[in-house]
Amino acid sequence: VEEKSNLLIFDLLLITHFKQYPQGINKIYSYFECRRTKGSQFNEVVFFGLQYLLKKYLTGRVVTEEKIEEARLFYQMHFKQAVFNEDGWRKLLEKHDGRLPVRIKAVPEGTVVPRGNVLFTVENTDPSFYWLTNYIETLLVQMWYPITVATISREFKKILAKHLRATSGGVAGLELKLHDFGYRGVSSQESAALGGAAHLVNFCSTDTVAGLLMTQRYYSCPMAGFSIPAAEHSTIISWGRNREKEAFEQVLDQFPSWPVSVVSDSYDIFNACRNIWGDKLKEQVMERGHDSCVMIRPDSGDPAETLLQVLKIFEECFGSSLNSVGFKVLPSYLRIIQGDGIDLTSLDQILQKLSDEGWSAENIMFGCGSALLQKLNRDTLSCAFKCSYVETDGKGMDVYKQPVTDPSKGSKRGRLSLRRNSDGLMETVEEGAGKPEEVWLVP
């Protein structure tokens, strides 16, 4: 059984809070949302990742005598005074066997929710441990990361679906159109796991093994994503510049029955496409089928211009046909994967330029790395965790913040619920006014 990290040695900001609450307080109720902001690129969010954080860090016996002692010594050295809530944690160990008396209610994972709505709430279930609710705030606010990745990934999917429908008449193969190249571009193994899994909410194409393992372990999914054999620059240039054709041929020979991706810009992408793929290896390429197609990967230059030139070269060498809506498609044994310079803006621009030149989005797959998993932060979706209700001596009170210098940071009031209104739109009901039968938040 994996030993859980010491939750007691966590965020220094939170350590002294238990001394700051009003006398007689017995309940703290807080919530998490992605605030609505003017002019935001994203109006909806995809809720994902809570199950992992709960199972990994918060469930079971997370407090022990050894952890209490470790924390006591740590904070004594850090603050140079006794500010650690040793008595509180020891009472929790004795009364609840080290388990956390906290209730978390959340929207089901995978749900798409408009910005500005409550996504989950947190409250203590034992009056003696009111300080626990916001003690675990830092951990729970890290939900910003999988939520943001899942949201961005969905935006990629919307763009791809739009262009696929326009240029092919449908969305066949959409779930494979964006490949996760982000493993090496993130800050840690855990980031790769959380971000990689969040992408798999929308697609099933990935090279980020950490995300696959996380979905197996924490979401009981046997295999959430797939990949194909792929060449890398080292496996091509190790043959030397004069044997680029032999390097390509080796990939074809080693994987005769699978789709393969072959990076082809090590020297001259246009020469490689015209004189090697379109001439010297033309017969070997044409012998392959849809289930063993060759995917040529440009990896430098202006993405749209490079793709258009490559498509024109392949059309000259292999021909093309028109699909049901009049756009050009390469033979099924030949496709292109573009993994360089891809983000939400460039993807839309690339596909529009290809469409303007008569090419269907069917011809291209895309890979994305840091723009999918790393070029984002907590402010991308304005994620916040705030207290909205307290009880003192058994009497409830709705609480909120309302900064005069920034109205957008005003917080919600009271106990919250999430429901669909008469127009079918999700909305948050404040001040405990929600009806139980309408509530979307579940424990």
Short mmCIF file of C-alpha atoms in Angstrom, two decimals:
data_model
loop_
_atom_site.label_atom_id
_atom_site.label_comp_id
_atom_site.label_asym_id
_atom_site.label_seq_id
_atom_site.Cartn_x
_atom_site.Cartn_y
_atom_site.Cartn_z
CA VAL A 1 0.00 0.00 0.00
CA GLU A 2 1.44 3.34 -1.03
CA GLU A 3 2.28 5.61 1.88
CA LYS A 4 0.46 8.91 1.51
CA SER A 5 2.48 12.12 1.70
CA ASN A 6 2.39 14.05 4.96
CA LEU A 7 -0.64 16.28 4.55
CA LEU A 8 0.32 18.06 7.76
CA ILE A 9 3.46 19.52 6.17
CA PHE A 10 1.73 21.30 3.39
CA ASP A 11 1.23 25.00 2.76
CA LEU A 12 2.79 27.43 5.22
CA LEU A 13 0.06 29.94 4.44
CA LEU A 14 -2.50 27.68 6.14
CA ILE A 15 -0.68 26.57 9.26
CA THR A 16 -1.71 29.41 11.58
CA HIS A 17 -5.28 29.84 10.33
CA PHE A 18 -6.80 27.71 13.10
CA LYS A 19 -5.81 30.46 15.56
CA GLN A 20 -7.54 33.18 13.52
CA TYR A 21 -11.19 32.07 13.28
CA PRO A 22 -13.87 33.56 15.59
CA GLN A 23 -14.52 32.05 19.00
CA GLY A 24 -17.21 29.38 18.92
CA ILE A 25 -17.00 28.64 15.18
CA ASN A 26 -17.91 25.05 14.31
CA LYS A 27 -18.36 24.89 10.53
CA ILE A 28 -16.54 26.26 7.50
CA TYR A 29 -18.13 25.76 4.07
CA SER A 30 -16.14 26.69 0.96
CA TYR A 31 -16.43 26.26 -2.79
CA PHE A 32 -14.35 26.14 -5.97
CA GLU A 33 -15.17 27.88 -9.25
CA CYS A 34 -13.63 29.12 -12.47
CA ARG A 35 -14.64 32.77 -12.33
CA ARG A 36 -16.34 34.39 -15.29
CA THR A 37 -14.21 37.16 -16.76
CA LYS A 38 -14.86 39.67 -19.53
CA GLY A 39 -13.30 38.86 -22.88
CA SER A 40 -12.13 35.41 -21.84
CA GLN A 41 -11.12 32.95 -24.53
CA PHE A 42 -13.05 30.21 -22.73
CA ASN A 43 -16.71 30.42 -21.70
CA GLU A 44 -17.06 26.82 -20.51
CA VAL A 45 -14.87 24.45 -18.52
CA VAL A 46 -14.53 20.68 -18.40
CA PHE A 47 -14.48 19.37 -14.83
CA PHE A 48 -11.88 16.64 -14.38
CA GLY A 49 -9.26 15.37 -11.93
CA LEU A 50 -10.90 15.42 -8.50
CA GLN A 51 -11.10 11.63 -8.20
CA TYR A 52 -7.31 11.40 -8.52
CA LEU A 53 -6.63 14.03 -5.85
CA LEU A 54 -9.09 12.45 -3.43
CA LYS A 55 -7.78 8.91 -3.85
CA LYS A 56 -4.12 9.93 -3.92
CA TYR A 57 -4.05 12.34 -0.99
CA LEU A 58 -7.23 12.61 1.08
CA THR A 59 -8.94 9.25 1.53
CA GLY A 60 -8.18 6.74 4.24
CA ARG A 61 -5.92 7.11 7.26
CA VAL A 62 -3.87 10.14 6.23
CA VAL A 63 -2.84 11.24 9.76
CA THR A 64 -0.55 9.20 12.00
CA GLU A 65 1.40 9.86 15.18
CA GLU A 66 4.64 9.79 13.19
CA LYS A 67 3.36 12.46 10.79
CA ILE A 68 2.18 14.67 13.63
CA GLU A 69 5.61 14.51 15.25
CA GLU A 70 7.35 15.17 11.92
CA ALA A 71 5.15 18.22 11.34
CA ARG A 72 5.63 19.54 14.89
CA LEU A 73 9.42 19.50 14.53
CA PHE A 74 9.32 20.95 11.02
CA TYR A 75 7.17 23.95 11.93
CA GLN A 76 9.06 24.60 15.15
CA MET A 77 12.23 24.97 13.10
CA HIS A 78 10.53 27.05 10.42
CA PHE A 79 8.53 29.52 12.53
CA LYS A 80 10.84 29.39 15.56
CA GLN A 81 7.74 29.26 17.76
CA ALA A 82 4.96 26.77 18.51
CA VAL A 83 2.23 27.60 15.97
CA PHE A 84 1.43 24.11 14.72
CA ASN A 85 -2.04 22.77 15.62
CA GLU A 86 -0.64 19.71 17.35
CA ASP A 87 -3.62 19.26 19.70
CA GLY A 88 -6.11 19.48 16.83
CA TRP A 89 -4.37 16.88 14.72
CA ARG A 90 -3.88 14.54 17.67
CA LYS A 91 -7.61 14.78 18.53
CA LEU A 92 -8.40 13.98 14.89
CA LEU A 93 -6.14 10.93 15.09
CA GLU A 94 -7.81 9.74 18.28
CA LYS A 95 -11.42 10.47 17.29
CA HIS A 96 -11.36 9.56 13.59
CA ASP A 97 -8.36 7.22 13.37
CA GLY A 98 -6.55 9.74 11.18
CA ARG A 99 -9.32 10.02 8.60
CA LEU A 100 -10.56 13.45 7.55
CA PRO A 101 -14.11 14.43 8.65
CA VAL A 102 -14.76 16.40 5.47
CA ARG A 103 -17.56 16.24 2.91
CA ILE A 104 -16.83 17.19 -0.71
CA LYS A 105 -19.68 17.51 -3.21
CA ALA A 106 -18.82 17.98 -6.88
CA VAL A 107 -20.24 18.06 -10.35
CA PRO A 108 -19.65 14.67 -12.07
CA GLU A 109 -16.28 14.52 -13.80
CA GLY A 110 -16.37 15.19 -17.51
CA THR A 111 -19.26 17.63 -17.18
CA VAL A 112 -19.05 20.83 -19.23
CA VAL A 113 -20.01 23.80 -17.04
CA PRO A 114 -20.29 27.52 -17.94
CA ARG A 115 -17.68 29.73 -16.24
CA GLY A 116 -18.74 31.36 -12.99
CA ASN A 117 -20.54 28.33 -11.54
CA VAL A 118 -19.69 26.29 -8.48
CA LEU A 119 -17.80 23.10 -9.36
CA PHE A 120 -17.38 21.59 -5.90
CA THR A 121 -17.99 22.44 -2.26
CA VAL A 122 -16.10 21.44 0.89
CA GLU A 123 -17.28 21.39 4.52
CA ASN A 124 -16.27 19.80 7.79
CA THR A 125 -18.62 17.13 9.18
CA ASP A 126 -17.34 17.28 12.77
CA PRO A 127 -17.72 20.68 14.52
CA SER A 128 -14.40 20.22 16.29
CA PHE A 129 -12.50 20.29 13.02
CA TYR A 130 -13.88 23.38 11.28
CA TRP A 131 -10.30 24.36 10.42
CA LEU A 132 -9.91 21.38 8.09
CA THR A 133 -12.05 22.79 5.27
CA ASN A 134 -9.63 25.47 4.18
CA TYR A 135 -6.57 23.61 5.38
CA ILE A 136 -6.89 21.38 2.31
CA GLU A 137 -7.56 24.38 0.04
CA THR A 138 -4.10 24.40 -1.56
CA LEU A 139 -4.31 20.77 -2.63
CA LEU A 140 -7.84 21.13 -3.98
CA VAL A 141 -7.09 24.37 -5.84
CA GLN A 142 -4.56 22.37 -7.86
CA MET A 143 -7.65 21.10 -9.66
CA TRP A 144 -7.04 24.15 -11.87
CA TYR A 145 -4.51 22.13 -13.86
CA PRO A 146 -6.51 19.10 -15.07
CA ILE A 147 -9.59 21.30 -15.54
CA THR A 148 -7.63 23.74 -17.71
CA VAL A 149 -6.00 21.00 -19.81
CA ALA A 150 -9.34 19.22 -20.34
CA THR A 151 -10.92 22.55 -21.30
CA ILE A 152 -8.17 23.49 -23.78
CA SER A 153 -8.19 19.98 -25.25
CA ARG A 154 -11.95 20.31 -25.81
CA GLU A 155 -11.42 23.64 -27.59
CA PHE A 156 -8.97 21.90 -29.92
CA LYS A 157 -11.63 19.27 -30.55
CA LYS A 158 -14.25 21.90 -31.41
CA ILE A 159 -11.94 23.49 -33.98
CA LEU A 160 -11.07 20.13 -35.53
CA ALA A 161 -14.74 19.10 -35.63
CA LYS A 162 -15.69 22.36 -37.34
CA HIS A 163 -13.16 21.92 -40.14
CA LEU A 164 -13.75 18.20 -40.51
CA ARG A 165 -17.49 18.75 -40.99
CA ALA A 166 -16.86 21.55 -43.47
CA THR A 167 -14.32 19.66 -45.58
CA SER A 168 -15.38 16.02 -45.26
CA GLY A 169 -19.07 16.11 -44.36
CA GLY A 170 -18.61 14.40 -40.98
CA VAL A 171 -16.35 13.90 -37.97
CA ALA A 172 -15.00 10.38 -38.59
CA GLY A 173 -11.69 9.88 -36.82
CA LEU A 174 -12.03 13.05 -34.73
CA GLU A 175 -10.96 11.28 -31.52
CA LEU A 176 -7.54 10.59 -33.10
CA LYS A 177 -6.92 13.99 -34.65
CA LEU A 178 -4.93 15.58 -31.78
CA HIS A 179 -2.01 13.61 -30.40
CA ASP A 180 -0.52 14.49 -27.00
CA PHE A 181 3.20 15.24 -27.49
CA GLY A 182 3.50 17.02 -24.14
CA TYR A 183 5.23 14.52 -21.83
CA ARG A 184 8.71 16.02 -22.18
CA GLY A 185 7.43 19.60 -22.00
CA VAL A 186 5.80 19.53 -18.57
CA SER A 187 7.27 20.28 -15.17
CA SER A 188 6.97 16.87 -13.49
CA GLN A 189 5.79 13.29 -13.74
CA GLU A 190 2.60 14.19 -11.88
CA SER A 191 1.89 17.04 -14.30
CA ALA A 192 2.32 14.60 -17.18
CA ALA A 193 -0.08 12.16 -15.50
CA LEU A 194 -2.79 14.70 -14.68
CA GLY A 195 -2.50 16.67 -17.91
CA GLY A 196 -2.17 13.56 -20.05
CA ALA A 197 -5.28 12.04 -18.48
CA ALA A 198 -7.22 15.29 -18.89
CA HIS A 199 -6.52 15.29 -22.64
CA LEU A 200 -7.91 11.75 -22.81
CA VAL A 201 -11.31 13.04 -21.74
CA ASN A 202 -11.59 14.40 -25.30
CA PHE A 203 -9.24 12.32 -27.47
CA CYS A 204 -7.70 8.85 -27.47
CA SER A 205 -4.40 9.71 -29.16
CA THR A 206 -1.35 10.16 -26.94
CA ASP A 207 2.33 9.50 -26.33
CA THR A 208 2.10 10.52 -22.66
CA VAL A 209 2.28 7.18 -20.88
CA ALA A 210 1.93 8.77 -17.43
CA GLY A 211 -1.61 9.88 -18.33
CA LEU A 212 -2.53 6.35 -19.44
CA LEU A 213 -1.22 4.86 -16.21
CA MET A 214 -3.17 7.39 -14.17
CA THR A 215 -6.43 6.53 -15.92
CA GLN A 216 -5.75 2.85 -15.26
CA ARG A 217 -5.00 3.30 -11.58
CA TYR A 218 -7.44 6.02 -10.56
CA TYR A 219 -10.22 5.78 -13.16
CA SER A 220 -10.31 2.01 -13.80
CA CYS A 221 -9.83 2.47 -17.55
CA PRO A 222 -7.83 -0.46 -19.04
CA MET A 223 -6.43 1.60 -21.96
CA ALA A 224 -7.57 5.16 -22.56
CA GLY A 225 -5.32 6.09 -25.47
CA PHE A 226 -3.32 4.76 -28.39
CA SER A 227 -0.26 5.54 -30.48
CA ILE A 228 1.74 4.24 -33.44
CA PRO A 229 5.44 3.50 -34.10
CA ALA A 230 7.17 6.79 -34.86
CA ALA A 231 10.59 7.84 -36.11
CA GLU A 232 12.51 10.55 -34.28
CA HIS A 233 15.33 12.72 -35.58
CA SER A 234 17.96 10.61 -33.81
CA THR A 235 16.77 7.45 -35.57
CA ILE A 236 16.94 9.21 -38.93
CA ILE A 237 20.15 11.24 -38.71
CA SER A 238 22.06 8.29 -37.16
CA TRP A 239 22.12 6.86 -40.70
CA GLY A 240 23.95 9.95 -42.00
CA ARG A 241 22.72 12.54 -44.48
CA ASN A 242 23.49 10.43 -47.54
CA ARG A 243 21.40 7.50 -46.30
CA GLU A 244 18.13 9.26 -45.47
CA LYS A 245 16.29 6.97 -47.89
CA GLU A 246 17.65 3.88 -46.09
CA ALA A 247 16.54 5.36 -42.75
CA PHE A 248 12.99 5.82 -44.04
CA GLU A 249 13.01 2.36 -45.59
CA GLN A 250 14.05 0.79 -42.30
CA VAL A 251 10.93 2.18 -40.63
CA LEU A 252 8.71 0.75 -43.37
CA ASP A 253 10.40 -2.65 -43.17
CA GLN A 254 10.24 -2.87 -39.38
CA PHE A 255 6.53 -2.02 -39.18
CA PRO A 256 4.92 -3.41 -42.35
CA SER A 257 1.41 -3.85 -40.94
CA TRP A 258 0.99 -0.77 -38.75
CA PRO A 259 0.59 2.93 -39.44
CA VAL A 260 3.95 4.64 -38.96
CA SER A 261 4.95 8.25 -38.43
CA VAL A 262 8.23 9.31 -40.05
CA VAL A 263 9.78 12.68 -39.31
CA SER A 264 11.12 13.91 -42.66
CA ASP A 265 12.57 17.39 -42.18
CA SER A 266 16.02 16.43 -40.88
CA TYR A 267 17.55 18.02 -43.97
CA ASP A 268 15.11 19.07 -46.71
CA ILE A 269 11.45 18.20 -46.20
CA PHE A 270 10.51 19.00 -49.80
CA ASN A 271 13.32 16.88 -51.27
CA ALA A 272 12.38 14.04 -48.92
CA CYS A 273 8.74 14.19 -49.99
CA ARG A 274 9.38 14.52 -53.73
CA ASN A 275 12.48 12.42 -54.36
CA ILE A 276 12.44 9.85 -51.58
CA TRP A 277 8.80 9.25 -50.59
CA GLY A 278 7.41 10.22 -53.99
CA ASP A 279 10.03 8.43 -56.10
CA LYS A 280 12.56 6.04 -54.54
CA LEU A 281 10.10 4.63 -51.97
CA LYS A 282 6.92 5.25 -53.94
CA GLU A 283 6.14 1.59 -54.55
CA GLN A 284 6.65 0.63 -50.89
CA VAL A 285 4.34 3.45 -49.82
CA MET A 286 1.64 2.49 -52.33
CA GLU A 287 1.74 -1.15 -51.21
CA ARG A 288 0.47 -0.12 -47.79
CA GLY A 289 -3.20 0.35 -46.92
CA HIS A 290 -5.34 2.54 -44.68
CA ASP A 291 -4.49 0.37 -41.66
CA SER A 292 -0.75 0.65 -42.36
CA CYS A 293 -0.53 4.15 -43.81
CA VAL A 294 2.63 6.25 -43.83
CA MET A 295 2.30 9.49 -41.90
CA ILE A 296 4.89 12.03 -42.93
CA ARG A 297 5.85 14.49 -40.20
CA PRO A 298 7.19 17.96 -41.02
CA ASP A 299 8.71 19.49 -37.89
CA SER A 300 9.94 22.96 -38.84
CA GLY A 301 9.09 26.03 -40.85
CA ASP A 302 5.78 27.84 -41.19
CA PRO A 303 3.23 25.08 -40.52
CA ALA A 304 0.56 26.16 -43.02
CA GLU A 305 2.95 26.95 -45.87
CA THR A 306 4.98 23.79 -45.31
CA LEU A 307 1.86 21.61 -45.21
CA LEU A 308 0.50 23.14 -48.41
CA GLN A 309 3.76 22.51 -50.24
CA VAL A 310 3.96 18.93 -48.96
CA LEU A 311 0.35 18.29 -50.00
CA LYS A 312 1.02 19.64 -53.49
CA ILE A 313 4.14 17.47 -53.86
CA PHE A 314 2.26 14.37 -52.75
CA GLU A 315 -0.62 15.18 -55.08
CA GLU A 316 1.84 15.34 -57.99
CA CYS A 317 3.49 12.07 -56.96
CA PHE A 318 0.54 10.00 -55.72
CA GLY A 319 -2.54 11.82 -56.97
CA SER A 320 -5.65 12.83 -55.01
CA SER A 321 -9.41 12.38 -55.16
CA LEU A 322 -12.42 14.49 -54.25
CA ASN A 323 -14.54 13.52 -51.28
CA SER A 324 -18.33 13.80 -51.02
CA VAL A 325 -18.19 17.54 -50.36
CA GLY A 326 -15.65 18.35 -53.07
CA PHE A 327 -12.39 18.62 -51.11
CA LYS A 328 -9.14 16.89 -52.08
CA VAL A 329 -7.94 13.81 -50.20
CA LEU A 330 -4.64 11.95 -50.59
CA PRO A 331 -4.73 8.16 -51.11
CA SER A 332 -5.57 6.31 -47.89
CA TYR A 333 -2.03 4.93 -47.53
CA LEU A 334 -0.58 8.44 -47.11
CA ARG A 335 -1.25 11.09 -44.45
CA ILE A 336 0.57 13.96 -42.72
CA ILE A 337 1.02 14.71 -39.01
CA GLN A 338 1.95 18.26 -37.96
CA GLY A 339 3.32 18.53 -34.43
CA ASP A 340 5.34 21.74 -34.55
CA GLY A 341 3.92 25.17 -33.74
CA ILE A 342 0.42 23.99 -32.86
CA ASP A 343 -1.87 25.93 -30.54
CA LEU A 344 -5.55 26.92 -30.67
CA THR A 345 -4.91 29.92 -32.91
CA SER A 346 -2.49 28.29 -35.34
CA LEU A 347 -4.61 25.14 -35.66
CA ASP A 348 -7.62 27.11 -36.84
CA GLN A 349 -5.51 29.19 -39.21
CA ILE A 350 -3.78 26.14 -40.70
CA LEU A 351 -7.00 24.28 -41.33
CA GLN A 352 -8.61 27.37 -42.85
CA LYS A 353 -5.70 27.85 -45.26
CA LEU A 354 -5.82 24.20 -46.29
CA SER A 355 -9.56 24.49 -46.83
CA ASP A 356 -9.09 27.64 -48.91
CA GLU A 357 -6.75 25.64 -51.15
CA GLY A 358 -9.30 22.84 -51.51
CA TRP A 359 -7.78 20.33 -49.08
CA SER A 360 -9.83 18.31 -46.60
CA ALA A 361 -8.87 18.16 -42.93
CA GLU A 362 -8.94 14.38 -43.40
CA ASN A 363 -5.37 14.57 -44.71
CA ILE A 364 -3.83 15.90 -41.51
CA MET A 365 -3.38 14.82 -37.92
CA PHE A 366 -1.89 17.15 -35.35
CA GLY A 367 0.35 16.78 -32.34
CA CYS A 368 0.54 19.29 -29.51
CA GLY A 369 2.92 19.55 -26.58
CA SER A 370 3.42 22.57 -24.37
CA ALA A 371 0.41 24.50 -25.68
CA LEU A 372 -1.72 21.61 -24.48
CA LEU A 373 -0.07 20.71 -21.16
CA GLN A 374 2.23 23.55 -20.09
CA LYS A 375 1.47 27.02 -21.48
CA LEU A 376 -1.28 27.66 -18.95
CA ASN A 377 -1.70 28.62 -15.31
CA ARG A 378 -4.33 29.09 -12.60
CA ASP A 379 -5.33 32.42 -14.10
CA THR A 380 -6.12 30.90 -17.50
CA LEU A 381 -9.56 29.99 -16.13
CA SER A 382 -9.45 32.25 -13.03
CA CYS A 383 -9.75 29.34 -10.61
CA ALA A 384 -10.62 30.26 -7.01
CA PHE A 385 -11.54 28.59 -3.70
CA LYS A 386 -13.56 30.76 -1.28
CA CYS A 387 -15.47 30.45 1.96
CA SER A 388 -19.19 31.23 1.59
CA TYR A 389 -20.86 29.99 4.80
CA VAL A 390 -19.91 29.53 8.45
CA GLU A 391 -21.61 28.43 11.66
CA THR A 392 -20.72 29.91 15.02
CA ASP A 393 -22.24 28.45 18.18
CA GLY A 394 -24.64 26.59 15.86
CA LYS A 395 -25.88 29.73 14.10
CA GLY A 396 -25.34 29.94 10.35
CA MET A 397 -24.14 33.00 8.44
CA ASP A 398 -23.61 33.61 4.72
CA VAL A 399 -20.20 35.20 4.12
CA TYR A 400 -18.48 36.66 1.05
CA LYS A 401 -15.74 38.95 -0.20
CA GLN A 402 -16.43 42.04 -2.30
CA PRO A 403 -13.23 44.00 -3.05
CA VAL A 404 -13.98 47.60 -3.98
CA THR A 405 -10.93 47.63 -6.26
CA ASP A 406 -11.97 44.59 -8.32
CA PRO A 407 -15.64 43.58 -8.50
CA SER A 408 -14.73 40.50 -10.58
CA LYS A 409 -13.21 38.99 -7.45
CA GLY A 410 -16.46 39.14 -5.52
CA SER A 411 -17.39 35.72 -4.15
CA LYS A 412 -20.60 33.73 -3.78
CA ARG A 413 -22.72 33.68 -0.62
CA GLY A 414 -24.03 30.88 1.53
CA ARG A 415 -24.57 27.21 0.75
CA LEU A 416 -24.48 26.63 -2.98
CA SER A 417 -26.12 24.28 -5.43
CA LEU A 418 -25.81 23.78 -9.18
CA ARG A 419 -28.92 23.21 -11.30
CA ARG A 420 -30.30 23.57 -14.81
CA ASN A 421 -32.70 26.47 -15.13
CA SER A 422 -35.89 26.60 -17.19
CA ASP A 423 -33.82 27.37 -20.30
CA GLY A 424 -31.71 24.26 -19.78
CA LEU A 425 -28.64 26.27 -18.79
CA MET A 426 -26.55 25.51 -15.70
CA GLU A 427 -26.69 28.08 -12.94
CA THR A 428 -25.51 28.36 -9.36
CA VAL A 429 -28.09 28.98 -6.64
CA GLU A 430 -26.72 30.83 -3.62
CA GLU A 431 -27.72 31.28 0.02
CA GLY A 432 -29.00 27.73 0.41
CA ALA A 433 -32.01 28.32 -1.85
CA GLY A 434 -31.46 25.28 -4.10
CA LYS A 435 -33.87 22.35 -4.16
CA PRO A 436 -32.36 18.91 -3.39
CA GLU A 437 -33.95 17.26 -6.44
CA GLU A 438 -32.31 19.82 -8.76
CA VAL A 439 -28.78 19.63 -7.38
CA TRP A 440 -25.97 18.52 -9.71
CA LEU A 441 -23.35 18.40 -6.98
CA VAL A 442 -22.94 14.91 -5.53
CA PRO A 443 -20.80 13.67 -2.61
#
